[in-house]
Coordinates of C-alpha atoms in Angstrom, one line a residue:
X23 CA 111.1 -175.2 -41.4
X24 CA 114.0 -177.5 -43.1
X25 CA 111.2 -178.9 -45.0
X26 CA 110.0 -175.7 -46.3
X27 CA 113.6 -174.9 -47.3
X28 CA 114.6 -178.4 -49.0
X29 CA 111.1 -177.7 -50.4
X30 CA 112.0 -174.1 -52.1
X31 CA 115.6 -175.1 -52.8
X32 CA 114.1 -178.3 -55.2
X33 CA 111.6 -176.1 -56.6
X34 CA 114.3 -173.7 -57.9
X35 CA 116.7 -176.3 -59.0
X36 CA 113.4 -177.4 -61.1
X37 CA 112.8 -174.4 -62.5
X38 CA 116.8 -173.4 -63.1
X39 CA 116.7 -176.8 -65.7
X40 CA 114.7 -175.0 -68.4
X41 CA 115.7 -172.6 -70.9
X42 CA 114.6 -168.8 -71.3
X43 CA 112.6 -169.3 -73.9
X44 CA 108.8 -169.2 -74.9
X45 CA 107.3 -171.1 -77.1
X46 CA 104.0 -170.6 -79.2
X47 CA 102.0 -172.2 -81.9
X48 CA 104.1 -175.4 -82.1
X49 CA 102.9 -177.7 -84.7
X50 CA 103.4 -180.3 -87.8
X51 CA 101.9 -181.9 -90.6
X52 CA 100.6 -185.3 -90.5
X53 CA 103.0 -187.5 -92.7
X54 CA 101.8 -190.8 -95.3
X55 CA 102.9 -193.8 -93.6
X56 CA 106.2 -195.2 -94.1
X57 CA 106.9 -191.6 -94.5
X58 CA 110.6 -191.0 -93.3
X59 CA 111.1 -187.4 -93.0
X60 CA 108.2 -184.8 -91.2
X61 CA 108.3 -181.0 -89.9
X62 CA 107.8 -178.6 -86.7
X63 CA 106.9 -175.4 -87.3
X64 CA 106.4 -172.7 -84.5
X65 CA 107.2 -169.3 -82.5
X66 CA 110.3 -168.9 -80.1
X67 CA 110.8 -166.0 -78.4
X68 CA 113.6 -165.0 -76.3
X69 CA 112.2 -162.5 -73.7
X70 CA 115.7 -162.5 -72.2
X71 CA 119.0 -159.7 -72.4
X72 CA 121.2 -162.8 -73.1
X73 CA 121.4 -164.2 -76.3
X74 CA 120.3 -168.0 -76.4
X75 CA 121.2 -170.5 -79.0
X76 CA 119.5 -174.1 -79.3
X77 CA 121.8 -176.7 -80.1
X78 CA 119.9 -179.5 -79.9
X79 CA 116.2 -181.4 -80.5
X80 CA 115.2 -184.6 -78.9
X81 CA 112.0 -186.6 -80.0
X82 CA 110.4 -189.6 -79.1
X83 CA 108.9 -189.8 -83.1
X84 CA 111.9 -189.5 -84.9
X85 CA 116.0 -190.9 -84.2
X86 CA 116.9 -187.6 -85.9
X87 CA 115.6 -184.0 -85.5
X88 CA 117.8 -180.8 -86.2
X89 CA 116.6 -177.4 -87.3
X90 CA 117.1 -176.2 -91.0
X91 CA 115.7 -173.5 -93.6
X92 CA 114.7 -174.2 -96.8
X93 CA 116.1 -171.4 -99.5
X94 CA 116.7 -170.9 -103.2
X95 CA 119.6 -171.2 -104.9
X96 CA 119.9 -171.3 -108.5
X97 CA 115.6 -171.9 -108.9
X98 CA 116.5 -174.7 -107.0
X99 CA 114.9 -175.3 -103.6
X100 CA 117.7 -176.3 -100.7
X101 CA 118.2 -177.1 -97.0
X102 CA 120.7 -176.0 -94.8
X103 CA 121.4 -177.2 -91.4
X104 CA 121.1 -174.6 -88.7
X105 CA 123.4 -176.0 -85.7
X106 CA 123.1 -173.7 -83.2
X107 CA 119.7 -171.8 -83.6
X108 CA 120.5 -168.0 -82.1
X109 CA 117.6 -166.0 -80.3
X110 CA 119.1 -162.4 -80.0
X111 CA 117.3 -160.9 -76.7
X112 CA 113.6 -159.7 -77.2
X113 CA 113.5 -161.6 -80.6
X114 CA 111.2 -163.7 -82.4
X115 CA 112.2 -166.6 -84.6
X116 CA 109.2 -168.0 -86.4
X117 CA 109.5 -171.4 -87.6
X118 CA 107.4 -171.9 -90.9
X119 CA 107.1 -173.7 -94.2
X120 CA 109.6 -172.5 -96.7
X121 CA 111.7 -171.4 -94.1
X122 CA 112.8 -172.4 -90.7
X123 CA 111.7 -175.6 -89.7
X124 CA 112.4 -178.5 -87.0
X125 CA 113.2 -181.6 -89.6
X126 CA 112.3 -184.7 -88.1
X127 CA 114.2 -187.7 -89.9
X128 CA 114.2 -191.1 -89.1
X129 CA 110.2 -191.2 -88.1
X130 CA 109.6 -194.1 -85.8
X131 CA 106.1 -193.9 -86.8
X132 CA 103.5 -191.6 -89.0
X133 CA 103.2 -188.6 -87.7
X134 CA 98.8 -189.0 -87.5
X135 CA 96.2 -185.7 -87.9
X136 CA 95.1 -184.5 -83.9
X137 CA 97.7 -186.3 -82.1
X138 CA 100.8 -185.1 -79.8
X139 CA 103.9 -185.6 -79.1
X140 CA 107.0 -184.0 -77.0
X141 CA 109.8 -182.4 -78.8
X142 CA 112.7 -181.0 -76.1
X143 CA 114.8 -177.9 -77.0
X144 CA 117.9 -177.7 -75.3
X145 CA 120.1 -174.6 -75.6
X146 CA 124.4 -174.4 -75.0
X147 CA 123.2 -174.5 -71.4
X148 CA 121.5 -178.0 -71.1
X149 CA 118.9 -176.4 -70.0
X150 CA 115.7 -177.7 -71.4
X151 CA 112.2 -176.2 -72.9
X152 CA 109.5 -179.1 -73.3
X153 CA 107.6 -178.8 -76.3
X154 CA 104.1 -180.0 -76.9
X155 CA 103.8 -180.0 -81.0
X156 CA 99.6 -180.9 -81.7
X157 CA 99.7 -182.9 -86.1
X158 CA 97.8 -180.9 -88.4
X159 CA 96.8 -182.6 -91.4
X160 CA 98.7 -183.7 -94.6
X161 CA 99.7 -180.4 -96.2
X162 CA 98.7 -178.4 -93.8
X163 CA 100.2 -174.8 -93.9
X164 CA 99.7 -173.0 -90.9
X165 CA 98.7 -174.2 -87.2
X166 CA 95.6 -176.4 -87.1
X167 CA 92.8 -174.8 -84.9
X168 CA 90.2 -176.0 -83.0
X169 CA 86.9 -176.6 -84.7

């Protein structure tokens, strides 16, 4: 019986680490190599009632990743940081080019067409979503798909 309850109370310690939030369609392009800069694109929802705001990215592929949206100002095309990223209850924030976007600076390597890799979201809470992102091609505009 006390192993059944250590059992259960580990369990729910494991699951209490991870954020509130669903994640869909996560993918990015494949970058040139010595590229320096690449992008995440994909869906978070926040099936929650609480409001939940990511404040930061952690990759293994790049030192640096933070979200931002691209916009236009004066026929100009900008980027503006987004620090923290707020998903109001029952929302949707699509992440997409020309607008919201994970920006992955630094790249530790190319970013190469049918690979992986982990990006973490972590919200004000420290609590953690793990997300598997799945390299498109170069230019790529939407998610790849399976042949």
């Amino acid at each position: 019986m006390k192993n059944l309850v250590t059992g259960l109370a580990l369990l729910l310690m494991h699951l209490a680490c991870y954020a509130d939030v669903t994640v869909n369609d996560a993918w990015a392009r494949a970058t040139p190599s010595g590229a320096a800069m690449g992008a995440a694109y994909m869906e978070l929802t926040n099936p929650t009632s609480q409001p939940v705001h990511i404040v930061r990215l952690e990759t293994s592929v790049a030192k640096m990743s933070e979200v931002h949206e691209s916009m236009e100002h004066n026929g100009m095309m900008r980027m503006k940081h987004i620090d923290p990223l707020g998903i109001a209850p029952g929302e949707t924030v699509i992440l997409k080019p020309g607008g919201k976007h994970v920006m992955l600076m630094k790249l530790i390597k190319p970013l190469v067409d049918g690979e992986k890799f982990l990006l973490t979201l972590i919200d004000e809470n420290a609590e953690t979503v793990p997300v598997e992102v799945i390299v498109g091609s170069i230019g790529q505009m939407e998610m790849p798909r399976a042949p």
